[in-house]
mmCIF file of C-alpha atoms and ligand atoms in Angstrom:
data_model
loop_
_atom_site.group_PDB
_atom_site.id
_atom_site.type_symbol
_atom_site.label_atom_id
_atom_site.label_comp_id
_atom_site.label_asym_id
_atom_site.label_seq_id
_atom_site.Cartn_x
_atom_site.Cartn_y
_atom_site.Cartn_z
ATOM 1 C CA MET A 30 18.728 -19.487 32.471
ATOM 2 C CA SER A 31 18.340 -17.878 29.059
ATOM 3 C CA THR A 32 19.428 -14.266 28.793
ATOM 4 C CA GLU A 33 17.259 -11.779 26.971
ATOM 5 C CA PRO A 34 18.680 -10.732 23.623
ATOM 6 C CA VAL A 35 19.948 -7.215 23.153
ATOM 7 C CA ILE A 36 17.880 -5.560 20.431
ATOM 8 C CA ASP A 37 19.618 -3.189 18.028
ATOM 9 C CA TRP A 38 16.585 -0.923 17.656
ATOM 10 C CA PRO A 39 18.187 1.664 15.344
ATOM 11 C CA LEU A 40 19.228 -1.083 12.938
ATOM 12 C CA LEU A 41 15.785 -2.695 13.040
ATOM 13 C CA GLU A 42 14.155 0.683 12.447
ATOM 14 C CA SER A 43 16.363 1.422 9.458
ATOM 15 C CA ARG A 44 15.547 -1.962 7.937
ATOM 16 C CA ALA A 45 11.804 -1.402 8.392
ATOM 17 C CA LEU A 46 12.005 2.060 6.843
ATOM 18 C CA ALA A 47 14.076 0.789 3.915
ATOM 19 C CA VAL A 48 11.840 -2.162 3.068
ATOM 20 C CA ARG A 49 8.762 0.055 3.331
ATOM 21 C CA LEU A 50 9.917 1.810 0.175
ATOM 22 C CA ASN A 51 9.536 -1.492 -1.708
ATOM 23 C CA ALA A 52 5.886 -1.891 -0.757
ATOM 24 C CA HIS A 53 3.495 -2.666 -3.584
ATOM 25 C CA ALA A 54 0.574 -0.505 -2.525
ATOM 26 C CA PRO A 55 -0.967 1.023 -5.659
ATOM 27 C CA TYR A 56 -4.523 0.727 -4.320
ATOM 28 C CA SER A 57 -4.285 2.100 -0.789
ATOM 29 C CA GLY A 58 -1.150 4.165 -1.276
ATOM 30 C CA TYR A 59 -0.316 3.115 2.297
ATOM 31 C CA GLN A 60 3.163 1.633 2.372
ATOM 32 C CA VAL A 61 4.170 -0.484 5.336
ATOM 33 C CA GLY A 62 7.538 -1.976 6.233
ATOM 34 C CA ALA A 63 8.269 -4.488 8.958
ATOM 35 C CA ALA A 64 11.575 -5.813 10.234
ATOM 36 C CA LEU A 65 11.932 -8.490 12.881
ATOM 37 C CA VAL A 66 14.984 -9.950 14.546
ATOM 38 C CA THR A 67 15.228 -13.550 15.664
ATOM 39 C CA ARG A 68 16.987 -14.883 18.748
ATOM 40 C CA SER A 69 19.920 -15.807 16.487
ATOM 41 C CA GLY A 70 20.307 -12.124 15.562
ATOM 42 C CA ALA A 71 19.112 -12.513 11.978
ATOM 43 C CA ILE A 72 16.869 -9.769 10.613
ATOM 44 C CA PHE A 73 13.976 -10.438 8.246
ATOM 45 C CA ALA A 74 12.084 -7.653 6.539
ATOM 46 C CA GLY A 75 8.813 -7.521 4.658
ATOM 47 C CA CYS A 76 6.501 -5.000 3.039
ATOM 48 C CA ASN A 77 2.850 -5.007 2.119
ATOM 49 C CA VAL A 78 1.972 -6.514 -1.259
ATOM 50 C CA GLU A 79 -1.410 -5.457 -2.606
ATOM 51 C CA ASN A 80 -3.405 -7.048 -5.394
ATOM 52 C CA ALA A 81 -6.117 -5.978 -7.829
ATOM 53 C CA SER A 82 -8.174 -8.626 -6.070
ATOM 54 C CA PHE A 83 -8.196 -6.645 -2.834
ATOM 55 C CA GLY A 84 -8.767 -9.575 -0.501
ATOM 56 C CA LEU A 85 -5.392 -10.998 -1.464
ATOM 57 C CA CYS A 86 -3.394 -8.118 -0.006
ATOM 58 C CA LEU A 87 -0.511 -9.250 2.166
ATOM 59 C CA CYS A 88 0.522 -7.157 5.147
ATOM 60 C CA ALA A 89 4.125 -6.227 5.875
ATOM 61 C CA GLU A 90 4.261 -8.081 9.187
ATOM 62 C CA ARG A 91 3.130 -11.369 7.653
ATOM 63 C CA SER A 92 5.521 -10.809 4.769
ATOM 64 C CA ALA A 93 8.406 -10.527 7.267
ATOM 65 C CA ILE A 94 7.241 -13.646 9.096
ATOM 66 C CA ALA A 95 7.171 -15.549 5.789
ATOM 67 C CA GLN A 96 10.756 -14.478 5.092
ATOM 68 C CA MET A 97 11.776 -15.744 8.515
ATOM 69 C CA VAL A 98 10.082 -19.103 8.093
ATOM 70 C CA ALA A 99 11.472 -19.536 4.577
ATOM 71 C CA ALA A 100 14.951 -19.069 6.049
ATOM 72 C CA GLY A 101 14.308 -21.881 8.501
ATOM 73 C CA GLN A 102 13.877 -19.706 11.576
ATOM 74 C CA SER A 103 10.989 -19.447 13.993
ATOM 75 C CA ASP A 104 11.993 -17.371 17.008
ATOM 76 C CA PRO A 105 11.324 -13.627 16.587
ATOM 77 C CA VAL A 106 12.271 -11.512 19.589
ATOM 78 C CA ALA A 107 11.323 -8.015 18.414
ATOM 79 C CA ILE A 108 9.631 -6.294 15.483
ATOM 80 C CA VAL A 109 9.487 -2.783 14.099
ATOM 81 C CA VAL A 110 6.604 -1.671 11.871
ATOM 82 C CA ALA A 111 7.062 1.491 9.796
ATOM 83 C CA THR A 112 4.284 3.533 8.218
ATOM 84 C CA ARG A 113 3.607 7.076 7.135
ATOM 85 C CA GLY A 114 2.208 9.583 9.580
ATOM 86 C CA PRO A 115 0.899 11.490 11.138
ATOM 87 C CA ALA A 116 0.189 8.687 13.617
ATOM 88 C CA ALA A 117 1.904 5.317 13.805
ATOM 89 C CA GLY A 118 -0.007 2.404 12.307
ATOM 90 C CA SER A 119 -0.704 -0.612 14.458
ATOM 91 C CA PRO A 120 -0.623 -4.241 13.271
ATOM 92 C CA CYS A 121 -3.994 -5.507 12.071
ATOM 93 C CA GLY A 122 -5.713 -8.347 13.863
ATOM 94 C CA ALA A 123 -4.597 -10.968 11.354
ATOM 95 C CA CYS A 124 -0.967 -9.927 11.739
ATOM 96 C CA ARG A 125 -1.223 -9.982 15.525
ATOM 97 C CA GLN A 126 -2.464 -13.556 15.340
ATOM 98 C CA VAL A 127 0.293 -14.596 12.932
ATOM 99 C CA LEU A 128 2.959 -13.001 15.130
ATOM 100 C CA ALA A 129 1.485 -14.845 18.111
ATOM 101 C CA GLU A 130 2.085 -18.147 16.326
ATOM 102 C CA PHE A 131 5.811 -17.590 16.802
ATOM 103 C CA ALA A 132 6.177 -15.501 19.960
ATOM 104 C CA MET A 133 4.317 -15.616 23.266
ATOM 105 C CA ASP A 134 5.331 -12.018 23.710
ATOM 106 C CA MET A 135 7.849 -9.607 22.278
ATOM 107 C CA PRO A 136 8.395 -5.879 22.048
ATOM 108 C CA VAL A 137 6.700 -4.180 19.101
ATOM 109 C CA ARG A 138 7.877 -0.751 17.987
ATOM 110 C CA LEU A 139 5.674 1.323 15.686
ATOM 111 C CA ILE A 140 7.460 4.101 13.844
ATOM 112 C CA VAL A 141 6.540 6.801 11.371
ATOM 113 C CA ASP A 142 8.827 7.714 8.514
ATOM 114 C CA GLY A 143 10.252 11.171 9.205
ATOM 115 C CA ILE A 144 8.516 11.702 12.562
ATOM 116 C CA PRO A 145 10.652 10.239 15.378
ATOM 117 C CA GLY A 146 8.291 11.669 17.987
ATOM 118 C CA ALA A 147 5.448 9.489 16.724
ATOM 119 C CA THR A 148 7.158 6.268 17.797
ATOM 120 C CA LYS A 149 5.074 3.965 19.981
ATOM 121 C CA ASP A 150 6.440 1.058 21.948
ATOM 122 C CA THR A 151 4.131 -1.772 22.864
ATOM 123 C CA THR A 152 4.187 -5.547 23.141
ATOM 124 C CA LEU A 153 2.550 -8.403 21.327
ATOM 125 C CA SER A 154 0.734 -9.527 24.468
ATOM 126 C CA ALA A 155 -0.679 -6.015 24.927
ATOM 127 C CA LEU A 156 -1.860 -5.990 21.307
ATOM 128 C CA LEU A 157 -3.297 -9.504 21.485
ATOM 129 C CA PRO A 158 -4.048 -10.717 24.999
ATOM 130 C CA ASP A 159 -5.191 -14.326 25.365
ATOM 131 C CA ALA A 160 -4.062 -15.245 21.875
ATOM 132 C CA PHE A 161 -5.329 -18.481 20.379
ATOM 133 C CA ARG A 162 -2.321 -20.815 20.214
ATOM 134 C CA LYS A 163 -1.543 -24.349 19.272
ATOM 135 C CA ASP A 164 -1.695 -25.435 22.901
ATOM 136 C CA SER A 165 -5.391 -24.535 22.758
ATOM 137 C CA LEU A 166 -6.005 -27.276 20.205
HETATM 138 N N1 THU B 26 -1.222 -3.195 6.231
HETATM 139 C C1 THU B 26 -0.081 -3.782 6.663
HETATM 140 O O1 THU B 26 0.861 -4.009 5.883
HETATM 141 N N2 THU B 26 -0.006 -4.135 7.973
HETATM 142 C C2 THU B 26 -1.005 -3.966 8.868
HETATM 143 O O2 THU B 26 -0.904 -4.450 9.993
HETATM 144 C C3 THU B 26 -2.178 -3.181 8.511
HETATM 145 C C4 THU B 26 -2.351 -2.888 7.074
HETATM 146 C C5 THU B 26 -1.338 -2.848 4.821
HETATM 147 C C6 THU B 26 -2.347 -3.671 4.087
HETATM 148 C C7 THU B 26 -2.702 -2.767 2.932
HETATM 149 O O3 THU B 26 -1.783 -2.999 1.875
HETATM 150 C C8 THU B 26 -2.488 -1.363 3.482
HETATM 151 O O4 THU B 26 -1.735 -1.511 4.665
HETATM 152 C C9 THU B 26 -3.771 -0.628 3.797
HETATM 153 O O5 THU B 26 -4.594 -1.387 4.612
#
């Protein structure tokens, strides 16, 4: 029987907040940071990367997933997404689908820089029920 991993939420939150500051968001001004931890305990962080050709903007969550895959890992067990306030931002539909490629379900924590009370805890399956997955093909 596999045991559930213990998530170091404060560490994951600090990594999401830190990487958020590196966001390239000159068009929206909306910086996003994401940090995920894999079953092995490795943390991968990503930020949004915007482009003058707006349709090419990359979200923070998909940026973190790309870091994970580039490192040869594929088993995220939790993710924190950090935005500005006043309310926490929620992963866009595309990011939900990309997260669902790698996790059937996992806890998702949404935090706001400087406003601890704005934190929202949810799950991937709550954000994207009945996800389209490879076993549908
Ligand atoms: N953004 C993310 O990084 N993640 C999301 O899930 C939603 C939106 C970014 C994309 C763009 O750079 C900015 O936020 C405004 O949409």
